Amino acid sequence: MKQMKSLLIAALLLVGISQTVSAQTKVAHINVNELMAAMPDMKTANAQLEKLTKTYDTDYNAMVTEFRNKVAQYEKEAATVTEAVNETRSKEVQDMQKRIQEYQQSASKELQQKQEDTYKPIIEKAKAAIQKVAKAKGYQYVLDSSSGGGVLVSDGPDLTVDVKKELGF
């Protein structure tokens, strides 16, 4: 009987402690995608990346136009030139096609690297601001409430406004 009473008291204490611990844990959420889209730095970065993309597209389109014009010219003149000239032209067209493909791959790779390099400091700035606001408000956990961010319920406080304020916008 005495053991049963001790076990019951221990169980009640354990339940009480766990409720106290869970009551002390503060959790908040923020929509990181929304925050990033609203940041002035991100808007500037996107404009720079868009400009670079247009430059690559312009160069690529010029190369393709030149390629098509040569192919059309060579096809038109194929019957009036020697077999050796046609073979040389065929090789030239194949080389142009290869250069166009290499340019496209290179431009895509460079654009992706530029995007990563441009976004990294912006992401770090947002992360630092989130951590600063969370610490100032006493939150132990801040969950990303973006779609696919892993939050099932986001009834807690939303730090988006405070983090935007911290970032100065």
One Martini backbone bead per residue (centre of mass of N, CA, C, O) as a GRO file, in nm:
protein
  169
    1MET     BB    1   0.059   0.063  -0.021
    2LYS     BB    2   0.303   0.250   0.009
    3GLN     BB    3   0.406   0.204  -0.282
    4MET     BB    4   0.155   0.306  -0.429
    5LYS     BB    5   0.168   0.592  -0.315
    6SER     BB    6   0.451   0.660  -0.428
    7LEU     BB    7   0.384   0.613  -0.728
    8LEU     BB    8   0.156   0.822  -0.745
    9ILE     BB    9   0.327   1.067  -0.666
   10ALA     BB   10   0.540   1.035  -0.891
   11ALA     BB   11   0.341   1.059  -1.127
   12LEU     BB   12   0.234   1.343  -1.057
   13LEU     BB   13   0.507   1.484  -1.069
   14LEU     BB   14   0.573   1.411  -1.363
   15VAL     BB   15   0.329   1.554  -1.489
   16GLY     BB   16   0.388   1.834  -1.371
   17ILE     BB   17   0.668   1.872  -1.497
   18SER     BB   18   0.589   1.836  -1.798
   19GLN     BB   19   0.392   2.078  -1.798
   20THR     BB   20   0.601   2.291  -1.721
   21VAL     BB   21   0.795   2.247  -1.957
   22SER     BB   22   0.585   2.294  -2.188
   23ALA     BB   23   0.506   2.585  -2.090
   24GLN     BB   24   0.806   2.707  -2.139
   25THR     BB   25   0.783   2.648  -2.427
   26LYS     BB   26   0.856   2.851  -2.708
   27VAL     BB   27   0.657   2.897  -3.006
   28ALA     BB   28   0.715   2.992  -3.344
   29HIS     BB   29   0.641   3.160  -3.660
   30ILE     BB   30   0.750   3.168  -4.017
   31ASN     BB   31   0.746   3.300  -4.345
   32VAL     BB   32   1.015   3.277  -4.538
   33ASN     BB   33   0.918   3.336  -4.825
   34GLU     BB   34   0.784   3.607  -4.759
   35LEU     BB   35   1.029   3.746  -4.643
   36MET     BB   36   1.219   3.721  -4.888
   37ALA     BB   37   1.030   3.868  -5.094
   38ALA     BB   38   1.031   4.148  -4.913
   39MET     BB   39   1.320   4.193  -4.951
   40PRO     BB   40   1.520   4.429  -5.094
   41ASP     BB   41   1.765   4.247  -5.159
   42MET     BB   42   1.601   4.043  -5.330
   43LYS     BB   43   1.502   4.236  -5.546
   44THR     BB   44   1.783   4.316  -5.646
   45ALA     BB   45   1.885   4.032  -5.713
   46ASN     BB   46   1.665   3.960  -5.920
   47ALA     BB   47   1.735   4.188  -6.118
   48GLN     BB   48   2.025   4.097  -6.177
   49LEU     BB   49   1.954   3.807  -6.275
   50GLU     BB   50   1.768   3.897  -6.505
   51LYS     BB   51   1.982   4.053  -6.664
   52LEU     BB   52   2.174   3.812  -6.706
   53THR     BB   53   1.970   3.633  -6.853
   54LYS     BB   54   1.926   3.824  -7.094
   55THR     BB   55   2.214   3.818  -7.194
   56TYR     BB   56   2.228   3.516  -7.251
   57ASP     BB   57   1.982   3.506  -7.442
   58THR     BB   58   2.090   3.699  -7.656
   59ASP     BB   59   2.343   3.539  -7.730
   60TYR     BB   60   2.201   3.277  -7.802
   61ASN     BB   61   2.011   3.389  -8.024
   62ALA     BB   62   2.241   3.487  -8.208
   63MET     BB   63   2.366   3.210  -8.256
   64VAL     BB   64   2.113   3.073  -8.377
   65THR     BB   65   2.071   3.268  -8.612
   66GLU     BB   66   2.342   3.220  -8.746
   67PHE     BB   67   2.303   2.919  -8.787
   68ARG     BB   68   2.047   2.928  -8.964
   69ASN     BB   69   2.164   3.103  -9.190
   70LYS     BB   70   2.388   2.910  -9.275
   71VAL     BB   71   2.216   2.667  -9.337
   72ALA     BB   72   2.046   2.803  -9.556
   73GLN     BB   73   2.281   2.884  -9.739
   74TYR     BB   74   2.407   2.599  -9.778
   75GLU     BB   75   2.155   2.465  -9.898
   76LYS     BB   76   2.134   2.655 -10.146
   77GLU     BB   77   2.455   2.597 -10.239
   78ALA     BB   78   2.507   2.283 -10.260
   79ALA     BB   79   2.468   2.236 -10.580
   80THR     BB   80   2.712   2.465 -10.665
   81VAL     BB   81   2.922   2.298 -10.506
   82THR     BB   82   3.152   2.117 -10.386
   83GLU     BB   83   3.210   1.847 -10.189
   84ALA     BB   84   3.431   1.978 -10.011
   85VAL     BB   85   3.266   2.227  -9.928
   86ASN     BB   86   3.032   2.070  -9.798
   87GLU     BB   87   3.206   1.933  -9.582
   88THR     BB   88   3.310   2.191  -9.449
   89ARG     BB   89   3.030   2.305  -9.381
   90SER     BB   90   2.933   2.070  -9.209
   91LYS     BB   91   3.152   2.101  -8.994
   92GLU     BB   92   3.084   2.394  -8.918
   93VAL     BB   93   2.796   2.336  -8.821
   94GLN     BB   94   2.873   2.135  -8.599
   95ASP     BB   95   3.051   2.332  -8.440
   96MET     BB   96   2.831   2.540  -8.382
   97GLN     BB   97   2.642   2.352  -8.232
   98LYS     BB   98   2.843   2.285  -8.006
   99ARG     BB   99   2.885   2.578  -7.904
  100ILE     BB  100   2.593   2.627  -7.826
  101GLN     BB  101   2.571   2.402  -7.615
  102GLU     BB  102   2.806   2.499  -7.437
  103TYR     BB  103   2.691   2.776  -7.375
  104GLN     BB  104   2.433   2.685  -7.240
  105GLN     BB  105   2.569   2.527  -7.010
  106SER     BB  106   2.749   2.754  -6.902
  107ALA     BB  107   2.529   2.964  -6.843
  108SER     BB  108   2.367   2.792  -6.646
  109LYS     BB  109   2.594   2.748  -6.441
  110GLU     BB  110   2.659   3.049  -6.386
  111LEU     BB  111   2.376   3.131  -6.294
  112GLN     BB  112   2.358   2.940  -6.053
  113GLN     BB  113   2.608   3.048  -5.903
  114LYS     BB  114   2.512   3.342  -5.882
  115GLN     BB  115   2.261   3.280  -5.719
  116GLU     BB  116   2.399   3.158  -5.473
  117ASP     BB  117   2.588   3.404  -5.412
  118THR     BB  118   2.351   3.613  -5.379
  119TYR     BB  119   2.163   3.462  -5.159
  120LYS     BB  120   2.336   3.390  -4.911
  121PRO     BB  121   2.349   3.669  -4.752
  122ILE     BB  122   2.040   3.698  -4.731
  123ILE     BB  123   1.982   3.445  -4.569
  124GLU     BB  124   2.170   3.514  -4.332
  125LYS     BB  125   2.026   3.776  -4.252
  126ALA     BB  126   1.750   3.650  -4.189
  127LYS     BB  127   1.848   3.446  -3.980
  128ALA     BB  128   1.964   3.652  -3.779
  129ALA     BB  129   1.697   3.805  -3.732
  130ILE     BB  130   1.535   3.569  -3.626
  131GLN     BB  131   1.720   3.505  -3.387
  132LYS     BB  132   1.701   3.782  -3.248
  133VAL     BB  133   1.393   3.792  -3.209
  134ALA     BB  134   1.360   3.524  -3.060
  135LYS     BB  135   1.542   3.597  -2.822
  136ALA     BB  136   1.394   3.862  -2.734
  137LYS     BB  137   1.107   3.687  -2.701
  138GLY     BB  138   1.173   3.380  -2.594
  139TYR     BB  139   1.226   3.170  -2.826
  140GLN     BB  140   1.314   2.834  -2.892
  141TYR     BB  141   1.113   2.813  -3.144
  142VAL     BB  142   1.119   2.831  -3.511
  143LEU     BB  143   0.891   2.794  -3.764
  144ASP     BB  144   0.823   2.706  -4.091
  145SER     BB  145   0.518   2.821  -4.271
  146SER     BB  146   0.576   2.727  -4.528
  147SER     BB  147   0.527   2.556  -4.789
  148GLY     BB  148   0.680   2.265  -4.678
  149GLY     BB  149   0.807   2.348  -4.378
  150GLY     BB  150   0.667   2.148  -4.141
  151VAL     BB  151   0.387   2.274  -4.064
  152LEU     BB  152   0.074   2.205  -3.922
  153VAL     BB  153   0.069   2.428  -3.691
  154SER     BB  154   0.011   2.806  -3.668
  155ASP     BB  155  -0.090   2.949  -3.368
  156GLY     BB  156   0.134   3.106  -3.318
  157PRO     BB  157   0.345   3.340  -3.333
  158ASP     BB  158   0.424   3.591  -3.573
  159LEU     BB  159   0.750   3.722  -3.686
  160THR     BB  160   0.748   3.885  -3.950
  161VAL     BB  161   0.714   4.180  -3.859
  162ASP     BB  162   0.961   4.190  -3.667
  163VAL     BB  163   1.176   4.112  -3.882
  164LYS     BB  164   1.123   4.342  -4.076
  165LYS     BB  165   1.192   4.559  -3.868
  166GLU     BB  166   1.485   4.463  -3.823
  167LEU     BB  167   1.551   4.508  -4.142
  168GLY     BB  168   1.394   4.788  -4.231
  169PHE     BB  169   1.068   4.712  -4.366
   0.00000   0.00000   0.00000
